[in-house]
PDB file of C-alpha atoms in Angstrom:
ATOM      1  CA  MET A   1      53.474  14.419  15.768  1.00  0.00           C
ATOM      2  CA  ALA A   2      50.250  12.630  14.840  1.00  0.00           C
ATOM      3  CA  THR A   3      47.021  14.298  13.887  1.00  0.00           C
ATOM      4  CA  SER A   4      43.396  13.692  14.667  1.00  0.00           C
ATOM      5  CA  GLY A   5      40.304  15.834  15.332  1.00  0.00           C
ATOM      6  CA  PHE A   6      38.841  17.582  18.366  1.00  0.00           C
ATOM      7  CA  ALA A   7      36.485  20.514  18.774  1.00  0.00           C
ATOM      8  CA  ARG A   8      34.819  22.554  21.476  1.00  0.00           C
ATOM      9  CA  PRO A   9      31.084  21.953  22.141  1.00  0.00           C
ATOM     10  CA  ARG A  10      28.583  23.647  19.834  1.00  0.00           C
ATOM     11  CA  SER A  11      24.974  24.780  20.232  1.00  0.00           C
ATOM     12  CA  SER A  12      22.752  21.680  20.359  1.00  0.00           C
ATOM     13  CA  SER A  13      20.003  23.256  18.226  1.00  0.00           C
ATOM     14  CA  THR A  14      22.507  24.331  15.574  1.00  0.00           C
ATOM     15  CA  LEU A  15      24.113  20.903  15.528  1.00  0.00           C
ATOM     16  CA  ALA A  16      20.772  19.131  15.247  1.00  0.00           C
ATOM     17  CA  ARG A  17      19.736  21.322  12.330  1.00  0.00           C
ATOM     18  CA  ARG A  18      23.027  20.961  10.498  1.00  0.00           C
ATOM     19  CA  GLU A  19      23.144  17.223  11.164  1.00  0.00           C
ATOM     20  CA  SER A  20      19.702  16.862   9.621  1.00  0.00           C
ATOM     21  CA  ASP A  21      20.862  18.808   6.572  1.00  0.00           C
ATOM     22  CA  LEU A  22      23.977  16.661   6.255  1.00  0.00           C
ATOM     23  CA  SER A  23      21.963  13.459   6.488  1.00  0.00           C
ATOM     24  CA  SER A  24      19.435  14.649   3.951  1.00  0.00           C
ATOM     25  CA  LYS A  25      22.157  15.418   1.431  1.00  0.00           C
ATOM     26  CA  ALA A  26      23.392  11.850   1.762  1.00  0.00           C
ATOM     27  CA  VAL A  27      19.981  10.456   0.853  1.00  0.00           C
ATOM     28  CA  SER A  28      18.800  10.468  -2.764  1.00  0.00           C
ATOM     29  CA  ARG A  29      15.254  11.630  -3.431  1.00  0.00           C
ATOM     30  CA  LEU A  30      13.415   8.352  -3.558  1.00  0.00           C
ATOM     31  CA  GLY A  31      11.280   7.958  -6.648  1.00  0.00           C
ATOM     32  CA  ASP A  32      13.030  10.653  -8.711  1.00  0.00           C
ATOM     33  CA  ASP A  33      14.924   8.127 -10.817  1.00  0.00           C
ATOM     34  CA  GLU A  34      12.685   5.123 -10.202  1.00  0.00           C
ATOM     35  CA  THR A  35       9.404   4.125 -11.773  1.00  0.00           C
ATOM     36  CA  ILE A  36       6.632   4.204  -9.198  1.00  0.00           C
ATOM     37  CA  VAL A  37       4.500   1.078  -9.474  1.00  0.00           C
ATOM     38  CA  ILE A  38       0.819   1.025  -8.559  1.00  0.00           C
ATOM     39  CA  LEU A  39      -1.244  -2.148  -8.341  1.00  0.00           C
ATOM     40  CA  SER A  40      -4.899  -1.532  -9.200  1.00  0.00           C
ATOM     41  CA  VAL A  41      -7.249  -4.256  -7.931  1.00  0.00           C
ATOM     42  CA  ASP A  42     -10.794  -4.025  -9.312  1.00  0.00           C
ATOM     43  CA  ASP A  43     -13.134  -6.476 -11.063  1.00  0.00           C
ATOM     44  CA  ASP A  44     -14.658  -3.692 -13.193  1.00  0.00           C
ATOM     45  CA  ILE A  45     -12.760  -3.174 -16.444  1.00  0.00           C
ATOM     46  CA  VAL A  46     -14.256   0.308 -16.866  1.00  0.00           C
ATOM     47  CA  ASN A  47     -12.893   1.412 -13.500  1.00  0.00           C
ATOM     48  CA  GLN A  48      -9.511  -0.034 -14.432  1.00  0.00           C
ATOM     49  CA  GLU A  49      -9.441   2.001 -17.630  1.00  0.00           C
ATOM     50  CA  VAL A  50     -10.403   5.181 -15.755  1.00  0.00           C
ATOM     51  CA  ILE A  51      -7.603   4.557 -13.256  1.00  0.00           C
ATOM     52  CA  LYS A  52      -5.040   3.945 -15.988  1.00  0.00           C
ATOM     53  CA  THR A  53      -6.119   7.071 -17.846  1.00  0.00           C
ATOM     54  CA  ALA A  54      -5.862   9.177 -14.684  1.00  0.00           C
ATOM     55  CA  LEU A  55      -2.522   7.870 -13.441  1.00  0.00           C
ATOM     56  CA  SER A  56      -0.472   6.290 -16.233  1.00  0.00           C
ATOM     57  CA  ASP A  57       1.155   9.587 -17.226  1.00  0.00           C
ATOM     58  CA  ARG A  58       3.078   9.529 -13.938  1.00  0.00           C
ATOM     59  CA  TYR A  59       2.915   5.966 -12.643  1.00  0.00           C
ATOM     60  CA  GLU A  60       3.341   2.435 -13.928  1.00  0.00           C
ATOM     61  CA  ILE A  61      -0.043   0.750 -13.487  1.00  0.00           C
ATOM     62  CA  HIS A  62      -0.405  -3.007 -13.003  1.00  0.00           C
ATOM     63  CA  VAL A  63      -3.875  -4.534 -13.029  1.00  0.00           C
ATOM     64  CA  ALA A  64      -5.421  -7.355 -10.985  1.00  0.00           C
ATOM     65  CA  MET A  65      -9.047  -8.192 -11.751  1.00  0.00           C
ATOM     66  CA  ASN A  66      -9.763  -9.849  -8.411  1.00  0.00           C
ATOM     67  CA  GLY A  67      -8.294 -10.515  -4.973  1.00  0.00           C
ATOM     68  CA  PHE A  68      -6.644 -13.773  -5.992  1.00  0.00           C
ATOM     69  CA  GLU A  69      -4.769 -12.084  -8.850  1.00  0.00           C
ATOM     70  CA  ALA A  70      -3.666  -9.372  -6.425  1.00  0.00           C
ATOM     71  CA  LEU A  71      -2.140 -11.877  -4.006  1.00  0.00           C
ATOM     72  CA  GLU A  72      -0.536 -13.715  -6.908  1.00  0.00           C
ATOM     73  CA  PHE A  73       1.111 -10.418  -7.879  1.00  0.00           C
ATOM     74  CA  PHE A  74       2.715 -10.271  -4.438  1.00  0.00           C
ATOM     75  CA  SER A  75       3.850 -13.900  -4.640  1.00  0.00           C
ATOM     76  CA  THR A  76       5.435 -13.715  -8.081  1.00  0.00           C
ATOM     77  CA  ARG A  77       7.288 -10.404  -7.850  1.00  0.00           C
ATOM     78  CA  SER A  78      10.492  -9.759  -5.930  1.00  0.00           C
ATOM     79  CA  LYS A  79       9.585  -6.146  -5.157  1.00  0.00           C
ATOM     80  CA  LEU A  80       6.455  -4.689  -3.613  1.00  0.00           C
ATOM     81  CA  PRO A  81       4.424  -2.126  -5.530  1.00  0.00           C
ATOM     82  CA  ASP A  82       4.675   1.404  -4.217  1.00  0.00           C
ATOM     83  CA  LEU A  83       0.931   1.688  -3.661  1.00  0.00           C
ATOM     84  CA  VAL A  84      -2.231  -0.421  -3.990  1.00  0.00           C
ATOM     85  CA  LEU A  85      -5.645   0.774  -5.140  1.00  0.00           C
ATOM     86  CA  LEU A  86      -8.044  -1.829  -3.754  1.00  0.00           C
ATOM     87  CA  ASP A  87     -11.714  -2.238  -4.591  1.00  0.00           C
ATOM     88  CA  VAL A  88     -13.831  -3.445  -1.670  1.00  0.00           C
ATOM     89  CA  MET A  89     -16.653  -5.339  -3.383  1.00  0.00           C
ATOM     90  CA  MET A  90     -15.225  -8.144  -5.528  1.00  0.00           C
ATOM     91  CA  PRO A  91     -16.404 -11.739  -6.063  1.00  0.00           C
ATOM     92  CA  GLY A  92     -14.589 -14.599  -4.332  1.00  0.00           C
ATOM     93  CA  MET A  93     -12.314 -12.499  -2.162  1.00  0.00           C
ATOM     94  CA  ASP A  94     -13.311  -8.971  -1.260  1.00  0.00           C
ATOM     95  CA  GLY A  95     -10.982  -6.071  -0.641  1.00  0.00           C
ATOM     96  CA  PHE A  96     -11.065  -6.451   3.131  1.00  0.00           C
ATOM     97  CA  ASP A  97      -9.888 -10.065   2.828  1.00  0.00           C
ATOM     98  CA  VAL A  98      -7.047  -8.976   0.548  1.00  0.00           C
ATOM     99  CA  LEU A  99      -6.084  -6.175   2.916  1.00  0.00           C
ATOM    100  CA  ARG A 100      -6.086  -8.483   5.941  1.00  0.00           C
ATOM    101  CA  THR A 101      -3.801 -10.873   4.064  1.00  0.00           C
ATOM    102  CA  ILE A 102      -1.423  -8.044   3.198  1.00  0.00           C
ATOM    103  CA  ARG A 103      -1.314  -6.618   6.719  1.00  0.00           C
ATOM    104  CA  ASP A 104      -1.663  -9.713   8.936  1.00  0.00           C
ATOM    105  CA  GLU A 105      -0.294 -12.680   6.981  1.00  0.00           C
ATOM    106  CA  LYS A 106       2.360 -10.911   4.945  1.00  0.00           C
ATOM    107  CA  ASN A 107       3.094  -8.415   7.749  1.00  0.00           C
ATOM    108  CA  ILE A 108       3.375  -5.467   5.363  1.00  0.00           C
ATOM    109  CA  LEU A 109       2.877  -2.249   7.322  1.00  0.00           C
ATOM    110  CA  PRO A 110       0.922   0.793   6.093  1.00  0.00           C
ATOM    111  CA  THR A 111       4.143   2.813   6.153  1.00  0.00           C
ATOM    112  CA  THR A 112       5.772   0.278   3.829  1.00  0.00           C
ATOM    113  CA  LEU A 113       2.858  -0.183   1.434  1.00  0.00           C
ATOM    114  CA  PRO A 114       0.075   2.424   1.285  1.00  0.00           C
ATOM    115  CA  VAL A 115      -3.340   1.002   0.367  1.00  0.00           C
ATOM    116  CA  ILE A 116      -6.212   3.188  -0.808  1.00  0.00           C
ATOM    117  CA  MET A 117      -9.631   1.505  -0.713  1.00  0.00           C
ATOM    118  CA  LEU A 118     -12.150   2.253  -3.464  1.00  0.00           C
ATOM    119  CA  SER A 119     -15.830   1.452  -2.987  1.00  0.00           C
ATOM    120  CA  ALA A 120     -19.460   2.417  -3.504  1.00  0.00           C
ATOM    121  CA  MET A 121     -20.423   0.885  -0.142  1.00  0.00           C
ATOM    122  CA  GLU A 122     -23.132   2.575   1.873  1.00  0.00           C
ATOM    123  CA  PRO A 123     -23.159   4.142   4.369  1.00  0.00           C
ATOM    124  CA  VAL A 124     -19.885   5.793   3.455  1.00  0.00           C
ATOM    125  CA  ASP A 125     -18.797   6.613   7.011  1.00  0.00           C
ATOM    126  CA  LYS A 126     -19.101   2.965   8.033  1.00  0.00           C
ATOM    127  CA  ALA A 127     -17.132   1.860   4.954  1.00  0.00           C
ATOM    128  CA  VAL A 128     -14.387   4.391   5.691  1.00  0.00           C
ATOM    129  CA  LEU A 129     -14.148   3.314   9.323  1.00  0.00           C
ATOM    130  CA  GLN A 130     -13.993  -0.387   8.424  1.00  0.00           C
ATOM    131  CA  SER A 131     -11.310   0.303   5.811  1.00  0.00           C
ATOM    132  CA  LEU A 132      -9.112   2.253   8.202  1.00  0.00           C
ATOM    133  CA  LYS A 133      -9.530  -0.328  10.959  1.00  0.00           C
ATOM    134  CA  SER A 134      -8.494  -3.037   8.476  1.00  0.00           C
ATOM    135  CA  GLY A 135      -5.241  -1.228   7.738  1.00  0.00           C
ATOM    136  CA  ALA A 136      -6.035   1.032   4.784  1.00  0.00           C
ATOM    137  CA  ASN A 137      -4.241   4.356   4.488  1.00  0.00           C
ATOM    138  CA  ASP A 138      -7.094   6.153   2.756  1.00  0.00           C
ATOM    139  CA  TYR A 139     -10.532   5.691   1.200  1.00  0.00           C
ATOM    140  CA  VAL A 140     -12.094   7.043  -1.996  1.00  0.00           C
ATOM    141  CA  SER A 141     -15.798   6.667  -2.714  1.00  0.00           C
ATOM    142  CA  LYS A 142     -17.099   5.453  -6.071  1.00  0.00           C
ATOM    143  CA  PRO A 143     -17.880   6.842  -8.515  1.00  0.00           C
ATOM    144  CA  PHE A 144     -14.686   8.826  -8.051  1.00  0.00           C
ATOM    145  CA  ASP A 145     -13.442  11.994  -9.657  1.00  0.00           C
ATOM    146  CA  PRO A 146     -10.168  11.147 -11.488  1.00  0.00           C
ATOM    147  CA  ASP A 147      -8.586  14.378 -10.270  1.00  0.00           C
ATOM    148  CA  ILE A 148      -9.429  13.575  -6.653  1.00  0.00           C
ATOM    149  CA  LEU A 149      -8.063  10.051  -7.070  1.00  0.00           C
ATOM    150  CA  LYS A 150      -4.864  11.431  -8.575  1.00  0.00           C
ATOM    151  CA  ALA A 151      -4.485  13.899  -5.696  1.00  0.00           C
ATOM    152  CA  ARG A 152      -4.979  11.153  -3.092  1.00  0.00           C
ATOM    153  CA  VAL A 153      -2.468   8.886  -4.824  1.00  0.00           C
ATOM    154  CA  ASN A 154       0.095  11.675  -5.179  1.00  0.00           C
ATOM    155  CA  THR A 155      -0.251  12.486  -1.476  1.00  0.00           C
ATOM    156  CA  ALA A 156       0.125   8.856  -0.391  1.00  0.00           C
ATOM    157  CA  VAL A 157       3.206   8.371  -2.567  1.00  0.00           C
ATOM    158  CA  GLU A 158       4.794  11.579  -1.293  1.00  0.00           C
ATOM    159  CA  ILE A 159       4.144  10.671   2.364  1.00  0.00           C
ATOM    160  CA  LYS A 160       5.771   7.294   1.792  1.00  0.00           C
ATOM    161  CA  ARG A 161       8.771   8.926   0.086  1.00  0.00           C
ATOM    162  CA  LEU A 162       9.251  11.418   2.925  1.00  0.00           C
ATOM    163  CA  ARG A 163       9.087   8.625   5.506  1.00  0.00           C
ATOM    164  CA  GLN A 164      11.733   6.700   3.590  1.00  0.00           C
ATOM    165  CA  ILE A 165      13.962   9.765   3.454  1.00  0.00           C
ATOM    166  CA  GLU A 166      13.452  10.332   7.191  1.00  0.00           C
ATOM    167  CA  ASN A 167      14.405   6.723   7.931  1.00  0.00           C
ATOM    168  CA  GLU A 168      17.467   6.876   5.691  1.00  0.00           C
ATOM    169  CA  SER A 169      18.531  10.161   7.279  1.00  0.00           C
ATOM    170  CA  PHE A 170      18.191   8.641  10.743  1.00  0.00           C
ATOM    171  CA  HIS A 171      20.293   5.602   9.811  1.00  0.00           C
ATOM    172  CA  HIS A 172      22.912   7.801   8.149  1.00  0.00           C
ATOM    173  CA  SER A 173      23.135   9.994  11.239  1.00  0.00           C
ATOM    174  CA  ARG A 174      23.384   6.965  13.522  1.00  0.00           C
ATOM    175  CA  LEU A 175      26.112   5.500  11.322  1.00  0.00           C
ATOM    176  CA  LEU A 176      28.110   8.719  11.618  1.00  0.00           C
ATOM    177  CA  HIS A 177      27.889   8.539  15.403  1.00  0.00           C
ATOM    178  CA  ASP A 178      28.771   4.827  15.393  1.00  0.00           C
ATOM    179  CA  ILE A 179      31.996   5.199  13.414  1.00  0.00           C
ATOM    180  CA  LEU A 180      33.184   8.655  14.485  1.00  0.00           C
ATOM    181  CA  PRO A 181      33.649  10.459  17.814  1.00  0.00           C
ATOM    182  CA  THR A 182      30.862  12.891  18.633  1.00  0.00           C
ATOM    183  CA  HIS A 183      33.092  15.944  18.376  1.00  0.00           C
ATOM    184  CA  ILE A 184      34.173  14.907  14.865  1.00  0.00           C
ATOM    185  CA  VAL A 185      30.552  14.451  13.802  1.00  0.00           C
ATOM    186  CA  GLU A 186      29.810  17.930  15.167  1.00  0.00           C
ATOM    187  CA  ARG A 187      32.537  19.442  13.023  1.00  0.00           C
ATOM    188  CA  LEU A 188      31.342  17.582   9.943  1.00  0.00           C
ATOM    189  CA  VAL A 189      27.814  18.778  10.585  1.00  0.00           C
ATOM    190  CA  LEU A 190      29.055  22.353  10.882  1.00  0.00           C
ATOM    191  CA  GLY A 191      30.598  22.085   7.437  1.00  0.00           C
ATOM    192  CA  GLU A 192      34.301  21.470   8.046  1.00  0.00           C
ATOM    193  CA  LYS A 193      35.908  19.609   5.152  1.00  0.00           C
ATOM    194  CA  CYS A 194      39.369  18.892   6.558  1.00  0.00           C
ATOM    195  CA  ILE A 195      39.509  18.012  10.237  1.00  0.00           C
ATOM    196  CA  SER A 196      42.858  17.669  11.990  1.00  0.00           C
ATOM    197  CA  GLU A 197      44.465  18.607  15.298  1.00  0.00           C
ATOM    198  CA  ARG A 198      47.745  17.657  16.901  1.00  0.00           C
ATOM    199  CA  HIS A 199      48.250  14.966  19.543  1.00  0.00           C
ATOM    200  CA  ASP A 200      51.422  13.978  21.320  1.00  0.00           C
ATOM    201  CA  SER A 201      50.675  10.298  20.787  1.00  0.00           C
ATOM    202  CA  VAL A 202      48.084   8.115  19.143  1.00  0.00           C
ATOM    203  CA  CYS A 203      47.296   4.436  18.882  1.00  0.00           C
ATOM    204  CA  MET A 204      46.319   3.066  15.472  1.00  0.00           C
ATOM    205  CA  LEU A 205      44.500  -0.200  14.814  1.00  0.00           C
ATOM    206  CA  PHE A 206      44.476  -1.835  11.380  1.00  0.00           C
ATOM    207  CA  ALA A 207      41.825  -4.532  10.937  1.00  0.00           C
ATOM    208  CA  ASP A 208      40.534  -6.607   8.057  1.00  0.00           C
ATOM    209  CA  ILE A 209      36.802  -7.295   7.799  1.00  0.00           C
ATOM    210  CA  VAL A 210      36.222 -10.768   6.424  1.00  0.00           C
ATOM    211  CA  GLY A 211      34.075 -10.763   3.325  1.00  0.00           C
ATOM    212  CA  TRP A 212      34.070  -6.957   2.926  1.00  0.00           C
TER     213      TRP A 212
END
């Protein structure tokens, strides 16, 4: 006799909940063991020092003193920063130009790279609206309270991390369904460790994957 796995149908809500739990366990908490990198783009050295003082206890801060240095950072590094703090009013290339390059030319989505605009522009509501329309995730007015800045950064980083976990969980769940029959996935989701049932006959295929 050969063995394989079969099971009777389960409650869809229970399966969905357990499948989500199973997928989440397979995904490491992003950022727990990795240094979170923030690129701070501002032509004011005082603002840069305030930002480093507020955030360097938790994050690795890299500094660009203008828009050109910011884009050079993207060109010379193999990995994107986790978040960008971007001043609006800078000489040569302002923050909106930098943001448009990031979003339109480099095609980096807000979900992939959060950008928080920093500015003393007036009126504030117009500056906020222009920032969001340009692809910013958030806006903080200058002069800013370091605690408020830290809270906004923490929130943006956490939202990004949760989205990454959600995406990884989705791909893990889809992979389970791609390689296993649905009824086997259901039993895994419900916590079974050893899955086997008897069959009168089975067909087995052995295959080699080139380059695996």
